[in-house]
PDB file of C-alpha atoms in Angstrom:
ATOM      1  CA  UNK A 123       0.000   0.000   0.000  1.00 88.00           C
ATOM      2  CA  UNK A 124       1.478   3.343  -1.002  1.00 95.00           C
ATOM      3  CA  UNK A 125       0.913   6.935   0.171  1.00 96.00           C
ATOM      4  CA  UNK A 126      -1.744   7.603  -2.464  1.00 96.00           C
ATOM      5  CA  UNK A 127      -3.778   4.517  -1.517  1.00 97.00           C
ATOM      6  CA  UNK A 128      -3.524   5.346   2.177  1.00 97.00           C
ATOM      7  CA  UNK A 129      -4.576   8.948   1.500  1.00 95.00           C
ATOM      8  CA  UNK A 130      -7.598   7.746  -0.474  1.00 96.00           C
ATOM      9  CA  UNK A 131      -8.669   5.353   2.298  1.00 96.00           C
ATOM     10  CA  UNK A 132      -8.172   7.959   5.039  1.00 95.00           C
ATOM     11  CA  UNK A 133     -10.324  10.405   3.080  1.00 93.00           C
ATOM     12  CA  UNK A 134     -13.010   7.749   2.585  1.00 94.00           C
ATOM     13  CA  UNK A 135     -13.045   6.916   6.303  1.00 93.00           C
ATOM     14  CA  UNK A 136     -13.206  10.565   7.307  1.00 90.00           C
ATOM     15  CA  UNK A 137     -15.863  11.386   4.719  1.00 89.00           C
ATOM     16  CA  UNK A 138     -18.041   8.563   6.030  1.00 90.00           C
ATOM     17  CA  UNK A 139     -17.500   9.690   9.622  1.00 87.00           C
ATOM     18  CA  UNK A 140     -18.305  13.356   8.944  1.00 85.00           C
ATOM     19  CA  UNK A 141     -20.829  12.716   6.155  1.00 84.00           C
ATOM     20  CA  UNK A 142     -18.956  14.871   3.665  1.00 82.00           C
ATOM     21  CA  UNK A 143     -17.538  14.303   0.193  1.00 83.00           C
ATOM     22  CA  UNK A 144     -14.188  12.480   0.121  1.00 84.00           C
ATOM     23  CA  UNK A 145     -12.929  15.086  -2.351  1.00 85.00           C
ATOM     24  CA  UNK A 146     -11.826  17.789   0.088  1.00 82.00           C
ATOM     25  CA  UNK A 147      -8.576  19.769   0.430  1.00 78.00           C
ATOM     26  CA  UNK A 148      -5.911  18.879   2.976  1.00 80.00           C
ATOM     27  CA  UNK A 149      -6.810  21.562   5.467  1.00 78.00           C
ATOM     28  CA  UNK A 150      -7.322  21.761   9.219  1.00 73.00           C
ATOM     29  CA  UNK A 151      -9.612  18.834  10.008  1.00 76.00           C
ATOM     30  CA  UNK A 152     -11.019  20.394  13.180  1.00 66.00           C
ATOM     31  CA  UNK A 153     -11.607  23.951  11.999  1.00 67.00           C
ATOM     32  CA  UNK A 154     -12.570  23.228   8.401  1.00 71.00           C
ATOM     33  CA  UNK A 155     -14.360  19.889   8.685  1.00 72.00           C
ATOM     34  CA  UNK A 156     -15.686  19.718  12.245  1.00 73.00           C
ATOM     35  CA  UNK A 157     -13.605  16.809  13.500  1.00 77.00           C
ATOM     36  CA  UNK A 158     -14.473  17.139  17.185  1.00 80.00           C
ATOM     37  CA  UNK A 159     -13.275  14.930  20.042  1.00 81.00           C
ATOM     38  CA  UNK A 160     -16.005  12.304  19.671  1.00 85.00           C
ATOM     39  CA  UNK A 161     -15.553  12.100  15.904  1.00 85.00           C
ATOM     40  CA  UNK A 162     -11.777  11.935  16.422  1.00 86.00           C
ATOM     41  CA  UNK A 163     -12.113   8.882  18.654  1.00 89.00           C
ATOM     42  CA  UNK A 164     -14.337   7.116  16.134  1.00 92.00           C
ATOM     43  CA  UNK A 165     -12.016   8.121  13.277  1.00 92.00           C
ATOM     44  CA  UNK A 166      -9.051   6.686  15.197  1.00 94.00           C
ATOM     45  CA  UNK A 167     -10.869   3.399  15.801  1.00 96.00           C
ATOM     46  CA  UNK A 168     -11.884   3.230  12.133  1.00 96.00           C
ATOM     47  CA  UNK A 169      -8.261   3.731  11.071  1.00 97.00           C
ATOM     48  CA  UNK A 170      -7.061   1.006  13.436  1.00 98.00           C
ATOM     49  CA  UNK A 171      -9.654  -1.405  12.034  1.00 98.00           C
ATOM     50  CA  UNK A 172      -9.034  -0.454   8.403  1.00 97.00           C
ATOM     51  CA  UNK A 173      -5.245  -0.671   8.554  1.00 98.00           C
ATOM     52  CA  UNK A 174      -4.877  -3.408  11.183  1.00 97.00           C
ATOM     53  CA  UNK A 175      -2.795  -1.269  13.518  1.00 97.00           C
ATOM     54  CA  UNK A 176      -2.989  -0.073  17.105  1.00 96.00           C
ATOM     55  CA  UNK A 177      -2.259   3.520  18.005  1.00 96.00           C
ATOM     56  CA  UNK A 178      -0.225   4.001  21.168  1.00 94.00           C
ATOM     57  CA  UNK A 179      -1.039   6.848  23.553  1.00 92.00           C
ATOM     58  CA  UNK A 180       1.882   8.888  22.208  1.00 92.00           C
ATOM     59  CA  UNK A 181       0.501   8.545  18.655  1.00 92.00           C
ATOM     60  CA  UNK A 182      -2.740  10.243  19.609  1.00 89.00           C
ATOM     61  CA  UNK A 183      -1.796  13.896  19.617  1.00 88.00           C
ATOM     62  CA  UNK A 184      -3.636  16.786  18.003  1.00 84.00           C
ATOM     63  CA  UNK A 185      -0.818  17.586  15.582  1.00 88.00           C
ATOM     64  CA  UNK A 186      -0.777  13.957  14.352  1.00 91.00           C
ATOM     65  CA  UNK A 187      -4.452  14.252  13.342  1.00 88.00           C
ATOM     66  CA  UNK A 188      -4.484  17.895  12.237  1.00 87.00           C
ATOM     67  CA  UNK A 189      -4.511  17.287   8.469  1.00 91.00           C
ATOM     68  CA  UNK A 190      -4.886  14.386   6.063  1.00 92.00           C
ATOM     69  CA  UNK A 191      -1.145  14.591   5.365  1.00 94.00           C
ATOM     70  CA  UNK A 192      -0.277  14.278   9.056  1.00 94.00           C
ATOM     71  CA  UNK A 193      -2.619  11.283   9.423  1.00 95.00           C
ATOM     72  CA  UNK A 194      -1.109   9.610   6.349  1.00 96.00           C
ATOM     73  CA  UNK A 195       2.411  10.271   7.681  1.00 97.00           C
ATOM     74  CA  UNK A 196       1.465   8.633  10.987  1.00 97.00           C
ATOM     75  CA  UNK A 197      -0.059   5.627   9.230  1.00 98.00           C
ATOM     76  CA  UNK A 198       3.047   5.187   7.088  1.00 97.00           C
ATOM     77  CA  UNK A 199       5.152   5.182  10.274  1.00 96.00           C
ATOM     78  CA  UNK A 200       2.881   2.561  11.848  1.00 96.00           C
ATOM     79  CA  UNK A 201       2.611   0.385   8.737  1.00 96.00           C
ATOM     80  CA  UNK A 202       6.273   0.562   7.739  1.00 94.00           C
ATOM     81  CA  UNK A 203       8.354   1.205  10.871  1.00 90.00           C
ATOM     82  CA  UNK A 204      12.006   1.883  10.210  1.00 84.00           C
ATOM     83  CA  UNK A 205      14.373  -0.768  11.479  1.00 47.00           C
TER      84      UNK A 205
END
Protein backbone atom coordinates (compact mmCIF):
# COMPACT_ATOMS: atom_id res chain seq x y z
CA UNK A 1 0.00 0.00 0.00
CA UNK A 2 1.48 3.34 -1.00
CA UNK A 3 0.91 6.93 0.17
CA UNK A 4 -1.74 7.60 -2.46
CA UNK A 5 -3.78 4.52 -1.52
CA UNK A 6 -3.52 5.35 2.18
CA UNK A 7 -4.58 8.95 1.50
CA UNK A 8 -7.60 7.75 -0.47
CA UNK A 9 -8.67 5.35 2.30
CA UNK A 10 -8.17 7.96 5.04
CA UNK A 11 -10.32 10.41 3.08
CA UNK A 12 -13.01 7.75 2.59
CA UNK A 13 -13.05 6.92 6.30
CA UNK A 14 -13.21 10.57 7.31
CA UNK A 15 -15.86 11.39 4.72
CA UNK A 16 -18.04 8.56 6.03
CA UNK A 17 -17.50 9.69 9.62
CA UNK A 18 -18.30 13.36 8.94
CA UNK A 19 -20.83 12.72 6.16
CA UNK A 20 -18.96 14.87 3.66
CA UNK A 21 -17.54 14.30 0.19
CA UNK A 22 -14.19 12.48 0.12
CA UNK A 23 -12.93 15.09 -2.35
CA UNK A 24 -11.83 17.79 0.09
CA UNK A 25 -8.58 19.77 0.43
CA UNK A 26 -5.91 18.88 2.98
CA UNK A 27 -6.81 21.56 5.47
CA UNK A 28 -7.32 21.76 9.22
CA UNK A 29 -9.61 18.83 10.01
CA UNK A 30 -11.02 20.39 13.18
CA UNK A 31 -11.61 23.95 12.00
CA UNK A 32 -12.57 23.23 8.40
CA UNK A 33 -14.36 19.89 8.69
CA UNK A 34 -15.69 19.72 12.25
CA UNK A 35 -13.60 16.81 13.50
CA UNK A 36 -14.47 17.14 17.19
CA UNK A 37 -13.27 14.93 20.04
CA UNK A 38 -16.01 12.30 19.67
CA UNK A 39 -15.55 12.10 15.90
CA UNK A 40 -11.78 11.94 16.42
CA UNK A 41 -12.11 8.88 18.65
CA UNK A 42 -14.34 7.12 16.13
CA UNK A 43 -12.02 8.12 13.28
CA UNK A 44 -9.05 6.69 15.20
CA UNK A 45 -10.87 3.40 15.80
CA UNK A 46 -11.88 3.23 12.13
CA UNK A 47 -8.26 3.73 11.07
CA UNK A 48 -7.06 1.01 13.44
CA UNK A 49 -9.65 -1.40 12.03
CA UNK A 50 -9.03 -0.45 8.40
CA UNK A 51 -5.24 -0.67 8.55
CA UNK A 52 -4.88 -3.41 11.18
CA UNK A 53 -2.79 -1.27 13.52
CA UNK A 54 -2.99 -0.07 17.10
CA UNK A 55 -2.26 3.52 18.01
CA UNK A 56 -0.23 4.00 21.17
CA UNK A 57 -1.04 6.85 23.55
CA UNK A 58 1.88 8.89 22.21
CA UNK A 59 0.50 8.54 18.65
CA UNK A 60 -2.74 10.24 19.61
CA UNK A 61 -1.80 13.90 19.62
CA UNK A 62 -3.64 16.79 18.00
CA UNK A 63 -0.82 17.59 15.58
CA UNK A 64 -0.78 13.96 14.35
CA UNK A 65 -4.45 14.25 13.34
CA UNK A 66 -4.48 17.90 12.24
CA UNK A 67 -4.51 17.29 8.47
CA UNK A 68 -4.89 14.39 6.06
CA UNK A 69 -1.14 14.59 5.36
CA UNK A 70 -0.28 14.28 9.06
CA UNK A 71 -2.62 11.28 9.42
CA UNK A 72 -1.11 9.61 6.35
CA UNK A 73 2.41 10.27 7.68
CA UNK A 74 1.47 8.63 10.99
CA UNK A 75 -0.06 5.63 9.23
CA UNK A 76 3.05 5.19 7.09
CA UNK A 77 5.15 5.18 10.27
CA UNK A 78 2.88 2.56 11.85
CA UNK A 79 2.61 0.39 8.74
CA UNK A 80 6.27 0.56 7.74
CA UNK A 81 8.35 1.20 10.87
CA UNK A 82 12.01 1.88 10.21
CA UNK A 83 14.37 -0.77 11.48
